[in-house]
Coordinates of C-alpha atoms and ligand atoms in Angstrom, one line a residue:
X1 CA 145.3 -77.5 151.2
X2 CA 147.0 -74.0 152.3
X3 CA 147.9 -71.2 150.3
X4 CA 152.1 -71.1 151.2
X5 CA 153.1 -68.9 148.3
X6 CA 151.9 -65.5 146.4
X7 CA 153.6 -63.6 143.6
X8 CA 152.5 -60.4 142.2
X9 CA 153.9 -59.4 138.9
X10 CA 153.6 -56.0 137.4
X11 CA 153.1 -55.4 133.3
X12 CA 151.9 -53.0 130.7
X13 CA 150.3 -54.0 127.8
X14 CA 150.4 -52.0 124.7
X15 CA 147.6 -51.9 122.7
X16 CA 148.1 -52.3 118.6
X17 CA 146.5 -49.0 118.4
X18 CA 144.5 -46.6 120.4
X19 CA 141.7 -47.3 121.2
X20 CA 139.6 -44.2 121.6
X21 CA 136.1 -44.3 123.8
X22 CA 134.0 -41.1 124.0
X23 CA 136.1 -40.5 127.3
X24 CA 139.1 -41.5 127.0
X25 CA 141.8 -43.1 124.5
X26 CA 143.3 -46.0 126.3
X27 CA 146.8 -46.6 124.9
X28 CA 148.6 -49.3 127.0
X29 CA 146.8 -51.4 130.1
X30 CA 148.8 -51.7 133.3
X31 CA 148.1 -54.3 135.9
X32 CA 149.1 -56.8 138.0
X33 CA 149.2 -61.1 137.5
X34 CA 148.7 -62.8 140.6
X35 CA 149.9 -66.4 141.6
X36 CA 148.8 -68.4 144.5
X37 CA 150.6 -71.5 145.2
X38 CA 149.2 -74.3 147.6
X39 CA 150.8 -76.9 149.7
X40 CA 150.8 -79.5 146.7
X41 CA 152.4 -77.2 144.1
X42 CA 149.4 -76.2 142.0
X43 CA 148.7 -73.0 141.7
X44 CA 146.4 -71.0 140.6
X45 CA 146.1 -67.0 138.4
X46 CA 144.3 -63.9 138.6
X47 CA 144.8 -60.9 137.1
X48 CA 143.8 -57.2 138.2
X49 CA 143.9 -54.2 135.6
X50 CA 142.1 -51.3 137.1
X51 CA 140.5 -49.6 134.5
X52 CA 139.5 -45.9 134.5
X53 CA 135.9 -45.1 133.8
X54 CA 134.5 -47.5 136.1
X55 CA 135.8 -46.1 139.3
X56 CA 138.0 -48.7 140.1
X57 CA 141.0 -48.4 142.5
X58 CA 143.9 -46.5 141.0
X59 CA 147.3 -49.1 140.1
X60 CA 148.8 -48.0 143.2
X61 CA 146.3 -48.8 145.1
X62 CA 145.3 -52.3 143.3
X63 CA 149.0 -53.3 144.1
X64 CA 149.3 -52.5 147.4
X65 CA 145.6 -54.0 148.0
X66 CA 146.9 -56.9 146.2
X67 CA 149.6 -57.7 148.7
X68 CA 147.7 -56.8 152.1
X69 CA 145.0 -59.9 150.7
X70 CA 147.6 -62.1 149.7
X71 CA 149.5 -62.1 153.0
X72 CA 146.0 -62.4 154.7
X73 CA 145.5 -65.3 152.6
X74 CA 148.6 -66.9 153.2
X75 CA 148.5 -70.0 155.5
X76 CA 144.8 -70.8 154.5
X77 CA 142.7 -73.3 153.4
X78 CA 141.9 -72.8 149.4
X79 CA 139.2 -75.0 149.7
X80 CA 137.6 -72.5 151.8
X81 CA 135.9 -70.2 149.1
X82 CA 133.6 -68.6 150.2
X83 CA 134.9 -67.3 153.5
X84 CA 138.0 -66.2 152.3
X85 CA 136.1 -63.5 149.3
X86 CA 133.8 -62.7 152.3
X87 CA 137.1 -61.7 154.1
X88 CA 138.3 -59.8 151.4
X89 CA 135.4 -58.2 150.6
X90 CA 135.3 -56.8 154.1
X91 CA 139.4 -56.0 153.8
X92 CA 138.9 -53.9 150.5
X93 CA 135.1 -53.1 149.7
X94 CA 137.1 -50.3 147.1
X95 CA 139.4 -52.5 145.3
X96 CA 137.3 -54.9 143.0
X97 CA 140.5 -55.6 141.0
X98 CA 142.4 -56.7 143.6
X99 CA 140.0 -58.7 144.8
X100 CA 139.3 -60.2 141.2
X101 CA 142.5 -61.5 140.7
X102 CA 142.4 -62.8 144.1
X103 CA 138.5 -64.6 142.9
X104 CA 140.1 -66.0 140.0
X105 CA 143.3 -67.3 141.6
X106 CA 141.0 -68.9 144.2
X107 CA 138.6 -70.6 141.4
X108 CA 141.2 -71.4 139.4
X109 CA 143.3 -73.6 142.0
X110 CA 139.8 -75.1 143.4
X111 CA 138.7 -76.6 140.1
X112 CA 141.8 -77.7 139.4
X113 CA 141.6 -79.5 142.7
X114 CA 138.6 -81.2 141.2
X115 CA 140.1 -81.6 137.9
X116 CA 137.3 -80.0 136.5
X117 CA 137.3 -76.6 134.4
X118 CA 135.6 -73.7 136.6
X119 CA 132.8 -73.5 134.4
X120 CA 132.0 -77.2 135.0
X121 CA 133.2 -76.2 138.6
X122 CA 130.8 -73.1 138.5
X123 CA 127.8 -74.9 137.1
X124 CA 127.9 -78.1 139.7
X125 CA 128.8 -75.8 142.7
X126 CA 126.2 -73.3 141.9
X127 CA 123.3 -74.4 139.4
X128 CA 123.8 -77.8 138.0
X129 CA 123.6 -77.7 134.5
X130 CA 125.7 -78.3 131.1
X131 CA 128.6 -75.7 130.4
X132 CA 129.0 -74.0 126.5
X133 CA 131.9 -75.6 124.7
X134 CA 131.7 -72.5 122.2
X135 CA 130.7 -68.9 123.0
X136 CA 129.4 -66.6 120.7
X137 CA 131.7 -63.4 120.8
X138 CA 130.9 -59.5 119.0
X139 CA 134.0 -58.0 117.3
X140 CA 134.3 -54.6 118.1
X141 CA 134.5 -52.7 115.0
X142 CA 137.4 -49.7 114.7
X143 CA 137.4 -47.1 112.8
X144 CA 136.7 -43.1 113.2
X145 CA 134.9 -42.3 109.6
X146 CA 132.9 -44.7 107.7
X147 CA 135.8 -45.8 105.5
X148 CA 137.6 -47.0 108.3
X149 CA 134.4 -48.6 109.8
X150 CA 133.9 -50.9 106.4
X151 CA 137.2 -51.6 106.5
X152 CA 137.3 -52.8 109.7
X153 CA 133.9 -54.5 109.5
X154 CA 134.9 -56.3 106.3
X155 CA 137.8 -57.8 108.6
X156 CA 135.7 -58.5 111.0
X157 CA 132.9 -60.9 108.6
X158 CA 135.9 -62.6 107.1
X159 CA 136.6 -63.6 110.7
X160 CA 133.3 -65.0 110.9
X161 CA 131.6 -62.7 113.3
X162 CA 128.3 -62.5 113.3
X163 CA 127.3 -59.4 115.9
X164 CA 129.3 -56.1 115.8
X165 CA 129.9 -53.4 118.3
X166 CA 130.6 -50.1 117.5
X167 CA 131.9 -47.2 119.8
X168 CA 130.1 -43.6 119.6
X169 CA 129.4 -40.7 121.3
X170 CA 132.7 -39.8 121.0
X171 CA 131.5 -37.2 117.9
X172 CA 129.0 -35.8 117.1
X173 CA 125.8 -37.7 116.6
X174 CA 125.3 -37.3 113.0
X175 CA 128.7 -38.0 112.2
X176 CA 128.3 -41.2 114.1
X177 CA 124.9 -42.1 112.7
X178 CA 126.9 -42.5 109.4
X179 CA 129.7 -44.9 111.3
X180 CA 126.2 -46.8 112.3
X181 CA 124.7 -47.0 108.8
X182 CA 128.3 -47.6 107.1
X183 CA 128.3 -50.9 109.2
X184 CA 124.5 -52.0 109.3
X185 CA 125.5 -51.4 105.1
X186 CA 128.4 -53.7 105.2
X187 CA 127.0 -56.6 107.5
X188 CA 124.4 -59.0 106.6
X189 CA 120.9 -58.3 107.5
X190 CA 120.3 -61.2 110.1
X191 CA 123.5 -60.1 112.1
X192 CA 123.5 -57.7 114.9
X193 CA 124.8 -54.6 115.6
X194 CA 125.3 -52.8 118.6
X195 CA 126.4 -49.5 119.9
X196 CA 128.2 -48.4 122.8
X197 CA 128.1 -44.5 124.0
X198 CA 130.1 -45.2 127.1
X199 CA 127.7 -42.4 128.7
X200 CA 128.4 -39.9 126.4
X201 CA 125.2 -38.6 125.3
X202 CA 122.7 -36.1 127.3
X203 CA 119.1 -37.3 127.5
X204 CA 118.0 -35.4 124.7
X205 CA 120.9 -36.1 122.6
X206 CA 120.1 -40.2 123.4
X207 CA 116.6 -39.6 122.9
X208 CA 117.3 -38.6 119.0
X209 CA 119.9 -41.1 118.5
X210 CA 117.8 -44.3 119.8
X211 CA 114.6 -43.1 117.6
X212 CA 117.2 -42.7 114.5
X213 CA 118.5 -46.5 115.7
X214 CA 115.2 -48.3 116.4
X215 CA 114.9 -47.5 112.5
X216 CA 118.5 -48.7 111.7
X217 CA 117.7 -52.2 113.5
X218 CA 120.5 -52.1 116.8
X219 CA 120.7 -55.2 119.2
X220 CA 120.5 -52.8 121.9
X221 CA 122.8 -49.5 123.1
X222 CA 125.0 -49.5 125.7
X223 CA 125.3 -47.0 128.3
X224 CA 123.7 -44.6 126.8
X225 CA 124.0 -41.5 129.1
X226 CA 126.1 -41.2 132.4
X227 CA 126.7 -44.1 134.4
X228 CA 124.9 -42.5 137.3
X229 CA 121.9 -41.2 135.9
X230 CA 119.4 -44.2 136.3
X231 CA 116.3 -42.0 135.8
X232 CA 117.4 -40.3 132.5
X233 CA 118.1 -44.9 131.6
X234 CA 114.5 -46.0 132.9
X235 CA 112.7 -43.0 131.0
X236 CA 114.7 -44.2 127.8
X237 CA 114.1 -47.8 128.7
X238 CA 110.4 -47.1 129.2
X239 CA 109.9 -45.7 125.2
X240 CA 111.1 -49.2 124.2
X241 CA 113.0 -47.8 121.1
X242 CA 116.0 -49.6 121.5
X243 CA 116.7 -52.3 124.5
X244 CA 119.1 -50.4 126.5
X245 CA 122.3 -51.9 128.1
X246 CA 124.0 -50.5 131.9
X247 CA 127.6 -51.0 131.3
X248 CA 129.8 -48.2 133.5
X249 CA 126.4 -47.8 135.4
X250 CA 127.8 -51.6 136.8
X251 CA 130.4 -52.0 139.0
X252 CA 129.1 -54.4 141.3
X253 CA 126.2 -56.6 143.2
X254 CA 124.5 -53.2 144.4
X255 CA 124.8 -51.4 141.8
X256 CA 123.1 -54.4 139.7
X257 CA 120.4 -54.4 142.1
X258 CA 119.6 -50.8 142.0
X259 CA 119.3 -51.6 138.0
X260 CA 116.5 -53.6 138.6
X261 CA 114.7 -51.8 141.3
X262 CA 114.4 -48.7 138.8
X263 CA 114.1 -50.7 135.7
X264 CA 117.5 -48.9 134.3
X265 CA 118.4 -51.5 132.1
X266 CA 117.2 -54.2 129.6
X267 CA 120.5 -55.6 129.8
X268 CA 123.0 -55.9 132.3
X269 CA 127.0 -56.3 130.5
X270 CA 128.5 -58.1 133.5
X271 CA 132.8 -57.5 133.3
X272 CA 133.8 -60.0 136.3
X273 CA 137.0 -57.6 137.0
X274 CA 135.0 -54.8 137.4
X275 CA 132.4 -56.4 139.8
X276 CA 135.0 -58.1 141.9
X277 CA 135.6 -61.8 140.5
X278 CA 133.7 -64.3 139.5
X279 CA 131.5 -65.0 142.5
X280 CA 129.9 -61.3 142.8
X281 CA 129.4 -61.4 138.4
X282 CA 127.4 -65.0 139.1
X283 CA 125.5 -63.1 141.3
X284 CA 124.5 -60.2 139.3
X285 CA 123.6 -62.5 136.3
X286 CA 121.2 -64.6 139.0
X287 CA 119.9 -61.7 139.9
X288 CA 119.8 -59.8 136.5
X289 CA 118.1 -63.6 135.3
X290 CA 115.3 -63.7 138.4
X291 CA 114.2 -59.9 137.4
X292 CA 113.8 -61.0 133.4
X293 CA 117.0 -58.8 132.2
X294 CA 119.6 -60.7 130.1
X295 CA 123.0 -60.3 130.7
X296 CA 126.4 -60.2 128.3
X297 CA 129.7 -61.4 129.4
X298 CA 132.7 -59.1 128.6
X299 CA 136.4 -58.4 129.8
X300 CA 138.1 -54.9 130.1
X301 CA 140.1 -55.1 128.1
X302 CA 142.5 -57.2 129.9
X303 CA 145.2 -60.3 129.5
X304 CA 144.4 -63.6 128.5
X305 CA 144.3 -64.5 131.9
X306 CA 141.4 -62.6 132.9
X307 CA 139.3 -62.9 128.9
X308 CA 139.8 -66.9 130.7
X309 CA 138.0 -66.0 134.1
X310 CA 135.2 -64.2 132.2
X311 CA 135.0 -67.2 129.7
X312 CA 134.7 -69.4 132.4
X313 CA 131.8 -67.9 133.5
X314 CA 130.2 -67.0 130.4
X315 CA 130.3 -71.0 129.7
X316 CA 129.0 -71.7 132.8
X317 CA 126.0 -69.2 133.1
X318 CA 122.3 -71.3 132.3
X319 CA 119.8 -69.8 129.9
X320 CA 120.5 -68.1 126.7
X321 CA 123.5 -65.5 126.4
X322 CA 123.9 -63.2 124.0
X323 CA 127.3 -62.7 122.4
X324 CA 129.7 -61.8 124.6
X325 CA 132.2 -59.2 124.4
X326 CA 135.2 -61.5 124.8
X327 CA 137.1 -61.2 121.8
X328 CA 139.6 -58.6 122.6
X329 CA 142.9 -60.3 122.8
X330 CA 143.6 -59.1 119.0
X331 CA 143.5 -55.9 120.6
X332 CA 146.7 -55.8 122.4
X333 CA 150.2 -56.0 121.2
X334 CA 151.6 -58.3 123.5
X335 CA 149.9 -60.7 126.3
X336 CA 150.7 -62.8 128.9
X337 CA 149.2 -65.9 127.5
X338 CA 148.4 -67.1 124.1
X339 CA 145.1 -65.5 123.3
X340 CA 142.6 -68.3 122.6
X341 CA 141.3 -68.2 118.9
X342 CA 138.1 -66.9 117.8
X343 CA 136.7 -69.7 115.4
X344 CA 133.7 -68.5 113.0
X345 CA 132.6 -65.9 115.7
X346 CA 133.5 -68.0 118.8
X347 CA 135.7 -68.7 121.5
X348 CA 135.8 -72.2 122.4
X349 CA 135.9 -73.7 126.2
X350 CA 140.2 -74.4 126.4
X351 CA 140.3 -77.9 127.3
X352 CA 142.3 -77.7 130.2
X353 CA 141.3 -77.6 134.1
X354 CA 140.9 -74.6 135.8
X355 CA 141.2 -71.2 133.5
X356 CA 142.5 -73.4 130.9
X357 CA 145.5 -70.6 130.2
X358 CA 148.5 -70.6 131.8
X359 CA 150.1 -67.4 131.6
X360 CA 153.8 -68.4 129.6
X361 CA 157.4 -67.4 131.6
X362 CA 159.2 -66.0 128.4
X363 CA 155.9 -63.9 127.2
X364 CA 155.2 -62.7 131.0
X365 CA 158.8 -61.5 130.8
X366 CA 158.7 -59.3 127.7
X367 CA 155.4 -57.7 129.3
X368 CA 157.0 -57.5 133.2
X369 CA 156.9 -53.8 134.1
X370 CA 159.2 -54.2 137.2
X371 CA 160.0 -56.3 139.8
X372 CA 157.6 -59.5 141.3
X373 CA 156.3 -59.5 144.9
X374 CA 157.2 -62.9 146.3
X375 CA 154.9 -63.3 149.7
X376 CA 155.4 -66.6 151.4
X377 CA 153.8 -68.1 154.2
Ligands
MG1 MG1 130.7 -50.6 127.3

């Protein structure tokens, strides 16, 4: 079954509104959906949307990356798996999105092959066990002052969420602590909240804020100070205040296994287009899983193709799984794909084989930021 046929579509994505981190206030996301067509006709979608903050590859580069491993896939066998991601591994070690559209292109058309969703595809390949039909999802809760942040959280419950993740760090910390409490005020006591500082915070500045949340009752806080200091994590994961999450301290299998050596994180939020696909984010979560650390699912903020991927695997992973951070979709203005539902907190398994989504021709084209690359074999 050869791969004859590759197209790589370029679109933006406007968010509904800004959406500001303590780094940066993201506005639109720009990246690529990828097709691969085998001999038979099926085909199969990725997507790759760099994003900034993780020290992925810039769009320029995830475009051109995109097309030097499509032609190298071109004229291969798709059943071959796990020697063409070695291959591409080795072609762009720097490119995880590129190579995680490529991943989930490859999945996709493979489990379709066996008429089988990836996550049942997943789970028999790799650790044979029952897939989720629902996954628990956290709403991520707008909203600069605590006004806003009730608001926004009261949306949120009538949506039937049940955890809630609110952005700091990008204020001071007492003005955030009052965001915090204006939310633990409006939820229910047996839901969860949890924070994200996106590495904001210095040490110290952590130190005060977990002591003040281990009192407010948080789920956990993720990334708490820069993605690269792993000492300043294990000293704050050692006081046991608050379980602390690596997020932008993640951006692939080494990175996860540096985690564990120096006991960096309680928590491990795996984002398969970050790591590189689906195969390297299986990993981390064995690997996170073997060393007692739990792990949460999320996307980057990305199409409906690639909240599919990560779904996928979030169904497929065994053991218990917090909610995952997989309910995004409402956050963009346009898609490429009808965003699947959240139902009383969840996202349910599409029925479907493969990614279950199917990115649709006349919504593609309102999104299309210029001109497809058609590669043929
Ligand atoms: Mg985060």
């Amino acid at each position: 079954m050869k791969i004859r046929h590759g197209r790589i579509t370029p679109f933006c994505l406007p968010l509904r509104r800004p959406l500001v981190t303590a780094h940066e206030t993201l506005r639109v996301r720009d990246g690529f959906l990828l097709l691969l067509e085998v001999d038979d006709g099926r085909v199969g979608w990725g997507e790759a949307s760099p994003l900034a903050g993780f020290g992925m590859e810039s769009t320029e580069e995830c475009r051109t990356t995109l097309e030097r491993l499509t032609r190298h896939l071109l004229g291969r066998d798709v059943r071959e798996l796990d020697a063409l991601l070695d291959e591409c591994g080795a072609l762009a070690p720097a490119a995880p999105g590129a190579r995680s559209a490529v991943d989930s292109a490859l999945h996709d058309i493979n489990a379709r092959l066996a008429g089988a969703s990836v996550a049942s595809w997943l789970a028999a390949r790799q650790s044979p066990g029952r897939v989720r039909q629902r996954i628990q999802v956290n709403a991520l809760v707008s909203g600069m002052d605590e006004c806003e942040v009730v608001e926004a959280a009261r949306r949120d419950l009538a949506n039937g969420f049940e955890t809630f993740k609110l952005k700091v760090g990008g204020a001071s910390l007492a003005h955030d602590l009052k965001r915090v409490l204006a939310l633990r005020g409006t939820i229910e006591s047996h839901h969860r909240m949890r924070v994200d500082a996106n590495g904001a915070w210095s040490e110290e500045v952590a130190t005060r804020a977990l002591e003040r949340l281990a009192q407010i009752g948080v789920e956990y806080v993720e990334q708490p100070v820069a993605a690269t200091n792993l000492s300043a994590m294990a000293r704050l994961r050692e006081r046991a205040l608050v379980p602390i999450a690596a997020d932008e301290s993640l951006r692939g299998e080494a990175d996860a296994a540096r985690l564990i050596e120096r006991r960096a994180a309680d928590l491990l939020v795996v984002k398969p287009a970050v790591a590189g696909g689906l195969r390297a984010a299986w990993r981390i979560a064995a690997a996170a899983r073997d060393a007692g650390l739990e792990v949460v699912v999320t996307s980057s903020l990305d199409s409906a193709v690639a909240v599919a991927s990560a779904l996928q695997l979030a169904a497929a992973l065994p053991g218990p799984l917090p909610a995952c951070g997989l309910a995004t979709s409402a956050l963009l203005e346009r898609d490429l794909a009808s965003a699947l539902p959240v139902q009383d907190g969840s996202l349910l398994l599409p029925n479907g084989p493969g990614l279950g989504v199917v990115p649709d021709a006349a919504l593609l084209e309102k999104c299309a930021s210029g001109p497809a690359s058609e590669l043929h074999a």
